[in-house]
């Protein structure tokens, strides 16, 4: 229809493109709004943890010093000093094992049991709520820890954020923490980048197609705006036909 | 509806450009291949042969110089670049200390050049090595001094090596720089390119949601079932004849329109362009036509607003607000059928 005038073209396009991507544009705006309004440090759970920057107390020479550990674990590729609940431990990494060693008494039994996991979670939890549940996750991890090394103890707190702490049973560290607002963020992020499975790939065809359509939609909208506000000025003195 | 439309237009006027920028920057960011953006495309695969600490005589952590141990958060003993080293992490950065004599290990420009060249397998050579004392835009996620090793490849790769640990901090290139520019536009943090919880974007996003909501509601109002005529059986047409008169034009002109279609738009697709600025949006009030008394439809809210009472009483209505229902006769203003040019 070559004879349609530009504003008619713009209006028709805006309407039909709106039908095509209007819902997604609204989803972009709404999910974007959540992500900018809710503080990202809160999302990361920084306000729910404590005792995460405890200085080490470096152990002196003992029956279980590094020299003896190297003799005991000859295939060690890494020996570290890490605090667990305020006390310093060695973690020994070999090609296919990890060990946690108490500098005073020698190796610790691994994986850490449920009570220890609960204790560690408690030690890092900045809130007041009680622990409601603890589970050892060794396979089929939930979406929220998909990239993490298993097994992990999941310790749930009975607070209004549905907080979960993940404790590594092989070194006693707080591997990560999740809560309801993080889960919402993650879900909205999937909607935002239209990657509904991995929730991480913003280089996907569906998204690119939607963005391209959305962009055309926005351009036609701005184009219409131009007509609608230029019409405003000319309207006066134009009453009689 | 009228109010929604007003809201939609005014919000659009104020933040339309930013909405456009969001879509544009989002599109550019998605189009860029992340493997190129983060430089993995041109990074040598990591060799994963285990490096055993082995039996060499070593200092215990407690024997290292106390200045390194004070307030340490973690200590890791590994083999790096062939020697046993302790990596000591503090809240303000990391240090490498030799496990053999407790001396501080640092990386010189020569080492950085070597490490970067080992990592880079793209098409280019090292052209320069610069020292940076504090994080800049490209190293903003790190602290401490670093070497920037520049390569001559097409993507202008720069590999950043930490002076204190020899770690590769970042691999930057033109793809990353383009992405970062558009990321800045997307999150509206023009100084840091990092903080998407900034007050400016929160404000604009809070306003923009109204653009989306009003638009979404308007979308429902702007469609009627006749817009989807193409979904009906082919061949089943339901037509209406419109007879058009115009002063100074001899004889009426007849057009056949689809029943249920929008009068303004249907006339336009049949080559009859009524005067209009807004393109059928019910905003400019220019598309008025005169109906015969017998076919005169009730005035809509928009008619009441944009067509003066005197003209309404004479039978004028806005064509863009009318649905074609029955055969009818319309009187157009001069110059519509024969544009004076
Ligand atoms: S075309 Fe502008 S009001 Fe009808």
Coordinates of C-alpha atoms and ligand atoms in Angstrom, one line a residue:
Chain A
X1 CA 0.0 0.0 0.0
X2 CA 2.4 2.7 -1.2
X3 CA -0.1 5.5 -0.8
X4 CA -0.5 5.3 2.9
X5 CA 0.8 8.4 4.6
X6 CA 3.7 8.2 7.0
X7 CA 1.6 8.7 10.2
X8 CA -0.8 6.0 9.1
X9 CA 2.1 3.7 8.5
X10 CA 3.6 4.5 11.9
X11 CA 0.3 4.0 13.7
X12 CA -0.4 0.7 12.0
X13 CA 3.1 -0.6 12.6
X14 CA 3.0 0.5 16.2
X15 CA -0.2 -1.3 16.8
X16 CA 0.7 -4.6 15.2
X17 CA 4.2 -4.7 16.5
X18 CA 2.7 -4.0 19.9
X19 CA 0.6 -7.1 19.5
X20 CA 3.8 -9.1 18.6
X21 CA 6.2 -7.9 21.3
X22 CA 4.0 -5.7 23.6
X23 CA 3.9 -8.3 26.4
X24 CA 7.6 -8.9 26.2
X25 CA 8.3 -5.2 26.4
X26 CA 6.2 -5.0 29.5
X27 CA 8.1 -7.9 30.9
X28 CA 11.4 -6.2 30.2
X29 CA 10.2 -3.0 31.9
X30 CA 8.8 -4.9 35.0
X31 CA 11.7 -7.3 35.5
X32 CA 14.1 -4.4 34.9
X33 CA 12.3 -2.4 37.5
X34 CA 12.7 -5.1 40.1
X35 CA 16.4 -5.5 39.3
X36 CA 17.2 -1.8 39.7
X37 CA 15.0 -1.2 42.7
X38 CA 16.2 -4.1 44.9
X39 CA 19.7 -3.6 46.1
X40 CA 22.1 -6.1 44.5
X41 CA 24.1 -6.5 47.7
X42 CA 20.9 -7.6 49.5
X43 CA 20.2 -10.0 46.6
X44 CA 23.7 -11.5 47.1
X45 CA 22.8 -12.0 50.7
X46 CA 25.5 -9.8 52.1
X47 CA 23.1 -8.6 54.8
X48 CA 22.3 -12.2 56.0
X49 CA 25.8 -13.3 56.8
X50 CA 28.4 -12.5 59.4
X51 CA 31.9 -13.8 60.4
X52 CA 33.0 -14.1 56.7
X53 CA 36.2 -12.0 57.0
X54 CA 37.7 -13.7 60.1
X55 CA 41.5 -13.2 60.3
X56 CA 43.6 -16.4 60.5
X57 CA 45.5 -17.5 63.6
X58 CA 48.5 -19.0 61.9
X59 CA 49.4 -22.3 63.7
X60 CA 53.1 -22.8 64.8
X61 CA 55.2 -25.9 64.4
X62 CA 53.3 -28.9 65.6
X63 CA 52.8 -32.6 64.9
X64 CA 50.5 -31.6 62.1
X65 CA 52.4 -28.8 60.3
X66 CA 52.8 -28.5 56.6
X67 CA 56.0 -30.5 56.5
X68 CA 54.1 -33.5 58.0
X69 CA 51.1 -33.0 55.8
X70 CA 53.3 -33.1 52.7
X71 CA 54.8 -36.3 54.0
X72 CA 51.4 -37.8 54.6
X73 CA 49.7 -36.5 51.4
X74 CA 52.4 -36.8 48.8
X75 CA 50.1 -36.1 45.9
X76 CA 48.9 -32.8 47.4
X77 CA 48.6 -30.0 44.9
X78 CA 47.5 -27.4 47.4
X79 CA 47.6 -26.9 51.1
X80 CA 45.6 -24.0 52.5
X81 CA 44.9 -22.4 55.9
X82 CA 41.2 -21.5 56.3
X83 CA 39.2 -20.4 59.3
X84 CA 36.2 -22.6 60.2
X85 CA 34.1 -21.1 63.0
X86 CA 36.9 -18.9 64.1
X87 CA 39.5 -21.7 64.3
X88 CA 42.2 -22.3 61.7
X89 CA 42.3 -25.5 59.8
X90 CA 44.4 -26.9 57.0
X91 CA 42.7 -28.0 53.8
X92 CA 44.7 -30.4 51.7
X93 CA 43.7 -30.8 48.0
X94 CA 45.1 -33.8 46.1
X95 CA 44.2 -34.7 42.5
X96 CA 41.0 -36.4 43.5
X97 CA 40.4 -35.8 47.3
X98 CA 40.1 -33.0 49.8
X99 CA 41.0 -33.3 53.4
X100 CA 40.3 -31.1 56.4
X101 CA 43.0 -31.2 59.0
X102 CA 42.9 -29.9 62.6
X103 CA 46.4 -28.5 63.4
X104 CA 46.1 -29.8 66.9
X105 CA 44.6 -33.3 66.5
X106 CA 45.1 -34.3 62.9
X107 CA 42.6 -35.1 60.2
X108 CA 38.9 -34.4 60.6
X109 CA 36.3 -37.0 59.6
X110 CA 34.8 -36.0 56.3
X111 CA 32.3 -35.3 55.0
X112 CA 31.2 -33.1 57.9
X113 CA 28.0 -34.4 59.5
X114 CA 24.7 -32.6 59.7
X115 CA 25.3 -31.2 63.2
X116 CA 28.6 -29.6 62.2
X117 CA 26.9 -28.2 59.0
X118 CA 24.1 -26.7 61.2
X119 CA 26.7 -25.3 63.5
X120 CA 28.7 -23.7 60.7
X121 CA 25.5 -22.3 59.2
X122 CA 24.4 -20.8 62.5
X123 CA 27.9 -19.3 63.0
X124 CA 27.6 -17.4 59.7
X125 CA 23.9 -16.5 59.9
X126 CA 23.3 -12.9 60.9
X127 CA 19.6 -13.3 61.7
X128 CA 17.7 -14.7 64.7
X129 CA 15.6 -17.4 63.0
X130 CA 15.9 -21.1 63.7
X131 CA 17.1 -23.7 61.3
X132 CA 14.2 -25.6 59.9
X133 CA 15.9 -28.2 57.8
X134 CA 19.3 -29.6 56.7
X135 CA 19.9 -31.8 53.7
X136 CA 23.0 -33.2 52.0
X137 CA 22.8 -32.5 48.3
X138 CA 25.0 -34.9 46.3
X139 CA 23.2 -35.1 43.0
X140 CA 20.5 -33.3 41.0
X141 CA 21.3 -29.9 42.5
X142 CA 18.5 -27.3 42.5
X143 CA 18.8 -24.5 39.9
X144 CA 20.2 -22.1 42.4
X145 CA 23.5 -24.0 42.9
X146 CA 23.8 -25.5 39.4
X147 CA 27.4 -24.3 38.8
X148 CA 28.6 -25.3 42.3
X149 CA 30.7 -28.3 43.2
X150 CA 28.8 -31.0 45.0
X151 CA 28.1 -32.3 47.6
X152 CA 26.8 -29.4 49.7
X153 CA 24.8 -29.3 52.9
X154 CA 21.8 -27.2 52.4
X155 CA 20.7 -25.6 55.7
X156 CA 17.3 -23.8 55.6
X157 CA 16.4 -21.0 58.0
X158 CA 12.9 -20.3 59.1
X159 CA 12.9 -16.6 58.3
X160 CA 10.8 -14.4 56.0
X161 CA 13.4 -14.6 53.3
X162 CA 13.4 -18.4 53.2
X163 CA 17.2 -18.3 53.5
X164 CA 19.3 -21.3 52.6
X165 CA 23.0 -21.6 53.4
X166 CA 25.1 -24.1 51.5
X167 CA 28.0 -25.5 53.5
X168 CA 30.8 -27.4 51.8
X169 CA 31.1 -30.7 53.7
X170 CA 34.8 -31.1 52.7
X171 CA 36.2 -27.8 53.9
X172 CA 33.5 -26.4 56.2
X173 CA 33.1 -23.1 54.2
X174 CA 29.9 -21.3 53.5
X175 CA 29.9 -22.0 49.7
X176 CA 27.0 -19.7 49.0
X177 CA 23.7 -18.4 50.3
X178 CA 20.3 -18.0 48.6
X179 CA 17.0 -16.5 49.6
X180 CA 13.6 -15.7 48.2
X181 CA 14.6 -12.4 46.7
X182 CA 17.6 -14.0 45.0
X183 CA 15.3 -16.7 43.6
X184 CA 12.9 -14.1 42.3
X185 CA 15.8 -12.1 40.8
X186 CA 17.1 -15.2 39.1
X187 CA 13.7 -16.0 37.6
X188 CA 13.1 -12.4 36.5
X189 CA 16.5 -12.4 34.9
X190 CA 15.6 -15.5 32.9
X191 CA 12.5 -13.6 31.7
X192 CA 14.5 -10.5 31.0
X193 CA 17.1 -12.3 28.8
X194 CA 14.5 -14.8 27.5
X195 CA 16.7 -17.8 28.3
X196 CA 14.3 -19.9 30.2
X197 CA 16.5 -23.0 30.7
X198 CA 20.0 -22.0 31.7
X199 CA 19.1 -18.4 32.6
X200 CA 22.5 -17.2 31.6
X201 CA 22.7 -16.9 27.8
X202 CA 21.8 -13.4 26.6
X203 CA 23.2 -14.3 23.1
X204 CA 20.1 -16.2 22.0
X205 CA 18.1 -15.9 18.8
X206 CA 14.7 -15.5 20.5
X207 CA 16.0 -12.6 22.5
X208 CA 17.7 -11.0 19.5
X209 CA 14.5 -11.3 17.4
X210 CA 12.4 -9.8 20.2
X211 CA 14.8 -7.0 20.7
X212 CA 14.9 -6.2 17.0
X213 CA 11.1 -6.1 16.9
X214 CA 10.9 -4.2 20.1
X215 CA 13.3 -1.6 18.8
X216 CA 11.2 -1.1 15.6
X217 CA 8.2 -0.9 17.9
X218 CA 9.8 1.9 20.0
X219 CA 11.0 3.8 16.9
X220 CA 7.4 3.8 15.5
X221 CA 6.2 5.0 18.9
X222 CA 8.6 7.9 18.9
X223 CA 7.7 8.7 15.3
X224 CA 4.0 8.8 16.3
X225 CA 4.8 11.0 19.2
X226 CA 6.3 13.5 16.8
X227 CA 3.0 13.7 14.9
X228 CA 0.9 13.8 17.9
X229 CA 2.8 16.8 19.4
X230 CA 3.2 18.7 16.2
X231 CA -0.6 18.4 15.6
X232 CA -1.1 20.0 19.0
X233 CA 0.3 23.4 17.8
X234 CA -1.5 23.5 14.6
X235 CA -4.9 22.6 16.0
X236 CA -5.9 26.1 16.9
X237 CA -7.6 28.3 14.2
X238 CA -8.5 25.3 12.2
X239 CA -12.1 24.8 13.2
X240 CA -14.1 25.4 10.1
X241 CA -13.6 23.2 7.1
Chain B
X1 CA -9.1 5.3 27.3
X2 CA -8.5 8.9 26.6
X3 CA -6.7 9.4 29.9
X4 CA -4.6 6.3 29.3
X5 CA -3.6 7.6 25.9
X6 CA -2.6 11.0 27.4
X7 CA -0.5 9.2 30.0
X8 CA 1.1 7.0 27.4
X9 CA 2.0 10.0 25.2
X10 CA 3.4 12.2 27.9
X11 CA 5.4 9.5 29.5
X12 CA 6.6 8.6 26.0
X13 CA 7.6 12.2 25.4
X14 CA 9.7 12.3 28.6
X15 CA 11.4 8.9 28.5
X16 CA 10.8 7.6 25.0
X17 CA 14.5 8.1 24.1
X18 CA 15.7 6.1 27.1
X19 CA 13.3 3.3 26.3
X20 CA 14.7 3.3 22.8
X21 CA 18.3 3.3 24.2
X22 CA 17.4 0.3 26.4
X23 CA 16.2 -1.6 23.5
X24 CA 19.1 -0.6 21.3
X25 CA 21.8 -1.3 23.9
X26 CA 20.1 -4.6 24.8
X27 CA 20.2 -5.6 21.2
X28 CA 23.8 -4.7 20.7
X29 CA 24.8 -6.5 23.9
X30 CA 22.9 -9.7 22.9
X31 CA 24.4 -9.6 19.4
X32 CA 28.0 -9.6 20.7
X33 CA 29.4 -13.1 21.2
X34 CA 30.3 -13.5 24.9
X35 CA 33.3 -15.7 24.1
X36 CA 34.8 -12.8 22.2
X37 CA 33.7 -10.2 24.7
X38 CA 35.5 -12.0 27.6
X39 CA 38.5 -12.8 25.4
X40 CA 38.2 -16.6 25.8
X41 CA 38.1 -16.8 22.0
X42 CA 41.8 -15.9 21.9
X43 CA 43.0 -17.5 25.1
X44 CA 45.1 -20.7 25.1
X45 CA 43.4 -23.6 26.7
X46 CA 44.5 -24.1 30.3
X47 CA 47.0 -26.9 30.9
X48 CA 45.6 -29.0 33.8
X49 CA 48.5 -31.2 34.6
X50 CA 48.7 -31.5 38.4
X51 CA 51.5 -29.6 40.0
X52 CA 52.5 -31.6 43.1
X53 CA 54.0 -29.6 45.9
X54 CA 56.6 -32.2 46.3
X55 CA 59.2 -32.8 49.1
X56 CA 61.4 -29.6 48.8
X57 CA 62.2 -28.1 52.2
X58 CA 59.8 -25.3 52.8
X59 CA 59.1 -22.7 55.4
X60 CA 56.0 -23.2 57.6
X61 CA 53.5 -20.4 57.3
X62 CA 54.4 -19.3 60.9
X63 CA 58.0 -18.8 59.7
X64 CA 57.0 -16.3 57.0
X65 CA 57.7 -12.6 57.7
X66 CA 55.1 -11.4 60.2
X67 CA 54.1 -8.3 58.1
X68 CA 52.5 -10.7 55.6
X69 CA 50.7 -12.8 58.2
X70 CA 49.1 -9.9 60.0
X71 CA 45.3 -10.0 59.4
X72 CA 45.6 -12.6 56.7
X73 CA 42.3 -14.1 55.7
X74 CA 43.6 -17.2 53.9
X75 CA 46.9 -18.8 52.9
X76 CA 47.3 -21.2 50.0
X77 CA 50.5 -23.2 49.3
X78 CA 50.8 -24.2 45.6
X79 CA 53.4 -24.5 42.9
X80 CA 53.4 -21.6 40.6
X81 CA 55.8 -20.9 37.8
X82 CA 57.8 -23.8 39.0
X83 CA 58.3 -22.7 42.6
X84 CA 56.4 -23.3 45.8
X85 CA 54.6 -20.2 46.9
X86 CA 52.3 -19.0 49.6
X87 CA 49.4 -16.9 48.3
X88 CA 48.3 -14.7 51.2
X89 CA 44.9 -13.0 50.9
X90 CA 44.1 -9.8 52.8
X91 CA 41.0 -7.7 52.7
X92 CA 42.8 -5.2 50.5
X93 CA 44.6 -7.6 48.1
X94 CA 46.8 -10.7 47.6
X95 CA 50.5 -11.4 47.9
X96 CA 52.7 -14.2 46.8
X97 CA 55.5 -15.2 49.1
X98 CA 58.2 -17.7 48.3
X99 CA 57.9 -20.9 50.3
X100 CA 61.6 -21.4 50.1
X101 CA 63.0 -18.2 51.6
X102 CA 59.9 -16.1 52.5
X103 CA 60.7 -13.3 50.1
X104 CA 58.0 -11.4 48.3
X105 CA 57.4 -12.6 44.8
X106 CA 56.5 -9.9 42.3
X107 CA 56.1 -9.8 38.6
X108 CA 58.1 -7.5 36.4
X109 CA 57.2 -6.2 33.0
X110 CA 59.2 -8.9 31.4
X111 CA 57.3 -11.6 33.3
X112 CA 54.0 -10.0 32.5
X113 CA 54.9 -10.0 28.8
X114 CA 55.8 -13.6 28.9
X115 CA 52.7 -14.7 30.8
X116 CA 50.4 -12.7 28.6
X117 CA 52.0 -14.1 25.4
X118 CA 51.6 -17.6 26.7
X119 CA 47.9 -16.9 27.3
X120 CA 47.2 -15.1 24.0
X121 CA 46.8 -17.3 20.9
X122 CA 45.2 -14.7 18.7
X123 CA 46.7 -13.1 15.6
X124 CA 49.1 -10.5 17.0
X125 CA 52.2 -9.6 18.9
X126 CA 52.9 -7.7 22.1
X127 CA 53.3 -4.1 21.2
X128 CA 53.7 -2.5 24.6
X129 CA 53.5 -3.2 28.4
X130 CA 52.3 -0.5 30.7
X131 CA 52.1 -0.3 34.4
X132 CA 48.9 0.6 36.2
X133 CA 48.9 1.5 39.9
X134 CA 45.2 1.5 40.6
X135 CA 42.1 0.0 38.9
X136 CA 40.8 1.8 35.9
X137 CA 37.6 1.2 33.9
X138 CA 38.9 -2.0 32.4
X139 CA 40.2 -3.4 35.7
X140 CA 37.4 -2.1 37.9
X141 CA 36.7 -5.4 39.5
X142 CA 40.2 -5.7 41.0
X143 CA 42.5 -3.9 43.4
X144 CA 46.2 -3.4 43.4
X145 CA 48.8 -2.7 40.8
X146 CA 49.0 -4.5 37.4
X147 CA 50.7 -4.7 34.0
X148 CA 48.7 -4.0 30.9
X149 CA 50.1 -6.0 28.0
X150 CA 48.8 -4.6 24.7
X151 CA 48.6 -6.8 21.6
X152 CA 48.6 -5.8 17.9
X153 CA 45.6 -8.0 16.9
X154 CA 42.6 -6.5 15.2
X155 CA 40.5 -6.6 18.4
X156 CA 43.1 -4.5 20.3
X157 CA 43.5 -7.0 23.0
X158 CA 44.9 -5.9 26.4
X159 CA 45.8 -8.6 28.9
X160 CA 46.1 -7.5 32.5
X161 CA 48.5 -9.2 34.8
X162 CA 48.6 -8.6 38.6
X163 CA 52.0 -7.4 39.7
X164 CA 51.6 -9.1 43.1
X165 CA 50.3 -12.5 42.0
X166 CA 51.0 -12.9 38.3
X167 CA 47.3 -13.8 37.8
X168 CA 45.5 -12.9 34.6
X169 CA 43.1 -10.3 35.9
X170 CA 41.2 -9.5 32.7
X171 CA 41.3 -10.0 28.9
X172 CA 39.9 -6.9 27.3
X173 CA 39.3 -6.1 23.6
X174 CA 37.2 -4.0 21.3
X175 CA 34.2 -6.3 21.7
X176 CA 34.3 -5.8 25.4
X177 CA 34.8 -2.1 25.0
X178 CA 31.7 -1.8 22.7
X179 CA 29.7 -4.0 25.1
X180 CA 30.8 -1.9 28.1
X181 CA 29.7 1.3 26.4
X182 CA 26.3 0.0 25.6
X183 CA 26.1 -1.6 29.1
X184 CA 26.7 1.9 30.5
X185 CA 23.8 3.2 28.4
X186 CA 21.6 0.2 29.5
X187 CA 22.1 0.7 33.2
X188 CA 22.5 4.5 33.1
X189 CA 25.6 4.5 35.3
X190 CA 27.7 6.9 33.2
X191 CA 30.6 7.2 35.7
X192 CA 31.2 3.7 36.9
X193 CA 29.5 1.5 34.3
X194 CA 28.7 -0.9 37.2
X195 CA 25.9 0.2 39.6
X196 CA 22.5 -0.6 38.3
X197 CA 20.8 0.4 41.6
X198 CA 21.5 4.1 40.9
X199 CA 18.8 6.7 41.6
X200 CA 18.6 7.9 38.0
X201 CA 17.7 4.5 36.5
X202 CA 15.3 3.8 39.4
X203 CA 13.5 7.0 38.7
X204 CA 13.3 6.4 35.0
X205 CA 12.3 2.8 35.4
X206 CA 9.5 3.8 37.8
X207 CA 8.2 6.2 35.1
X208 CA 8.7 3.8 32.3
X209 CA 6.6 1.1 33.8
X210 CA 3.6 3.4 33.3
X211 CA 4.5 3.6 29.6
X212 CA 4.4 -0.2 29.5
X213 CA 1.2 -0.6 31.5
X214 CA -0.8 2.1 29.7
X215 CA 0.5 0.8 26.4
X216 CA -0.5 -2.7 27.2
X217 CA -4.1 -1.6 28.1
X218 CA -4.3 0.6 25.0
X219 CA -3.3 -2.4 22.9
X220 CA -6.5 -4.2 23.9
X221 CA -8.6 -1.2 23.1
X222 CA -6.9 -0.7 19.7
X223 CA -7.9 -4.0 18.3
X224 CA -11.3 -5.3 17.4
X225 CA -12.2 -8.7 16.0
X226 CA -12.3 -7.3 12.5
X227 CA -8.6 -6.7 12.6
X228 CA -8.2 -10.4 12.3
X229 CA -10.3 -10.8 9.1
X230 CA -7.4 -12.7 7.5
X231 CA -8.0 -15.6 9.9
X232 CA -11.5 -16.1 8.4
X233 CA -12.2 -18.5 5.5
X234 CA -10.8 -17.1 2.3
X235 CA -13.5 -16.0 -0.1
X236 CA -16.0 -15.2 2.6
X237 CA -16.2 -11.5 2.1
X238 CA -18.7 -9.1 3.6
X239 CA -18.6 -5.8 1.8
X240 CA -20.2 -2.4 2.2
X241 CA -20.4 0.3 -0.4
X242 CA -19.4 3.8 0.6
X243 CA -20.5 6.7 -1.7
X244 CA -18.2 9.7 -1.5
X245 CA -19.1 13.3 -2.4
X246 CA -16.8 16.2 -2.6
X247 CA -17.7 19.8 -3.5
X248 CA -16.3 20.7 -6.9
X249 CA -15.9 17.0 -7.9
X250 CA -18.5 15.9 -10.4
X251 CA -20.3 12.7 -9.6
X252 CA -19.9 10.5 -6.5
X253 CA -17.0 8.1 -6.1
X254 CA -17.8 4.7 -4.8
X255 CA -15.5 2.5 -2.8
X256 CA -16.1 -1.0 -1.5
X257 CA -14.9 -1.6 2.0
X258 CA -14.9 -4.6 4.3
X259 CA -17.7 -4.5 6.9
X260 CA -16.3 -4.0 10.4
X261 CA -13.1 -2.3 9.3
X262 CA -12.0 1.1 10.5
X263 CA -13.4 3.8 8.2
X264 CA -10.3 6.1 8.1
X265 CA -7.8 3.2 7.5
X266 CA -10.0 1.4 5.0
X267 CA -10.5 4.6 3.0
X268 CA -6.7 5.2 3.1
X269 CA -6.0 1.7 1.8
X270 CA -8.4 2.4 -1.1
X271 CA -6.5 5.6 -2.0
X272 CA -8.7 8.1 -0.2
X273 CA -6.5 9.9 2.2
X274 CA -8.5 12.0 4.6
X275 CA -6.7 15.0 6.1
X276 CA -4.8 13.9 9.2
X277 CA -1.8 14.6 11.3
X278 CA -2.0 11.8 13.8
X279 CA -2.5 9.0 11.3
X280 CA -5.9 7.8 12.7
X281 CA -5.1 8.1 16.3
X282 CA -8.1 10.2 17.3
X283 CA -5.8 13.1 18.3
X284 CA -5.7 15.7 15.6
X285 CA -9.4 16.0 14.8
X286 CA -8.7 16.6 11.1
X287 CA -10.2 13.5 9.7
X288 CA -13.8 14.7 10.1
X289 CA -16.3 13.8 7.4
X290 CA -20.0 14.7 7.1
X291 CA -22.6 11.9 7.4
X292 CA -26.1 11.9 5.9
X293 CA -28.7 12.5 8.7
X294 CA -30.0 9.0 8.1
X295 CA -26.7 7.2 8.7
X296 CA -25.4 9.6 11.4
X297 CA -23.7 7.6 14.2
X298 CA -23.7 8.7 17.8
X299 CA -20.8 11.0 18.7
X300 CA -18.0 9.2 20.6
X301 CA -16.1 10.8 23.5
X302 CA -13.3 11.8 21.1
X303 CA -15.9 13.4 18.7
X304 CA -17.1 15.4 21.6
X305 CA -13.6 16.6 22.4
X306 CA -12.3 17.3 18.9
X307 CA -15.3 18.2 16.8
X308 CA -16.9 21.5 17.7
X309 CA -20.6 21.3 18.6
X310 CA -21.7 23.3 15.6
X311 CA -20.1 20.9 13.2
X312 CA -21.3 17.8 15.1
X313 CA -24.8 19.0 14.7
X314 CA -24.3 19.4 11.0
X315 CA -23.3 15.7 10.9
X316 CA -19.5 15.8 11.2
X317 CA -17.8 12.8 12.9
X318 CA -14.2 11.7 13.0
X319 CA -13.6 9.0 10.4
X320 CA -10.9 7.3 12.5
X321 CA -13.4 6.6 15.2
X322 CA -15.9 4.9 13.0
X323 CA -16.3 1.3 12.1
X324 CA -17.8 0.6 8.7
X325 CA -21.2 -1.0 9.3
X326 CA -23.6 -0.3 6.5
X327 CA -23.7 1.2 3.0
X328 CA -23.5 4.9 3.5
X329 CA -22.9 8.3 1.9
X330 CA -20.1 10.6 3.1
X331 CA -19.3 14.2 2.3
X332 CA -15.6 15.0 2.2
X333 CA -13.9 18.3 2.4
X334 CA -12.4 19.9 -0.7
X335 CA -9.2 18.6 -2.1
X336 CA -9.5 15.1 -0.5
X337 CA -10.3 13.1 -3.7
X338 CA -8.3 15.4 -5.9
X339 CA -5.3 16.6 -3.8
X340 CA -4.4 20.1 -5.1
X341 CA -0.9 19.7 -6.3
Ligands
LIG1 S1 -7.0 11.1 12.1 FE1 -6.4 12.4 13.6 S2 -8.3 12.5 14.7 FE2 -8.8 11.1 13.1

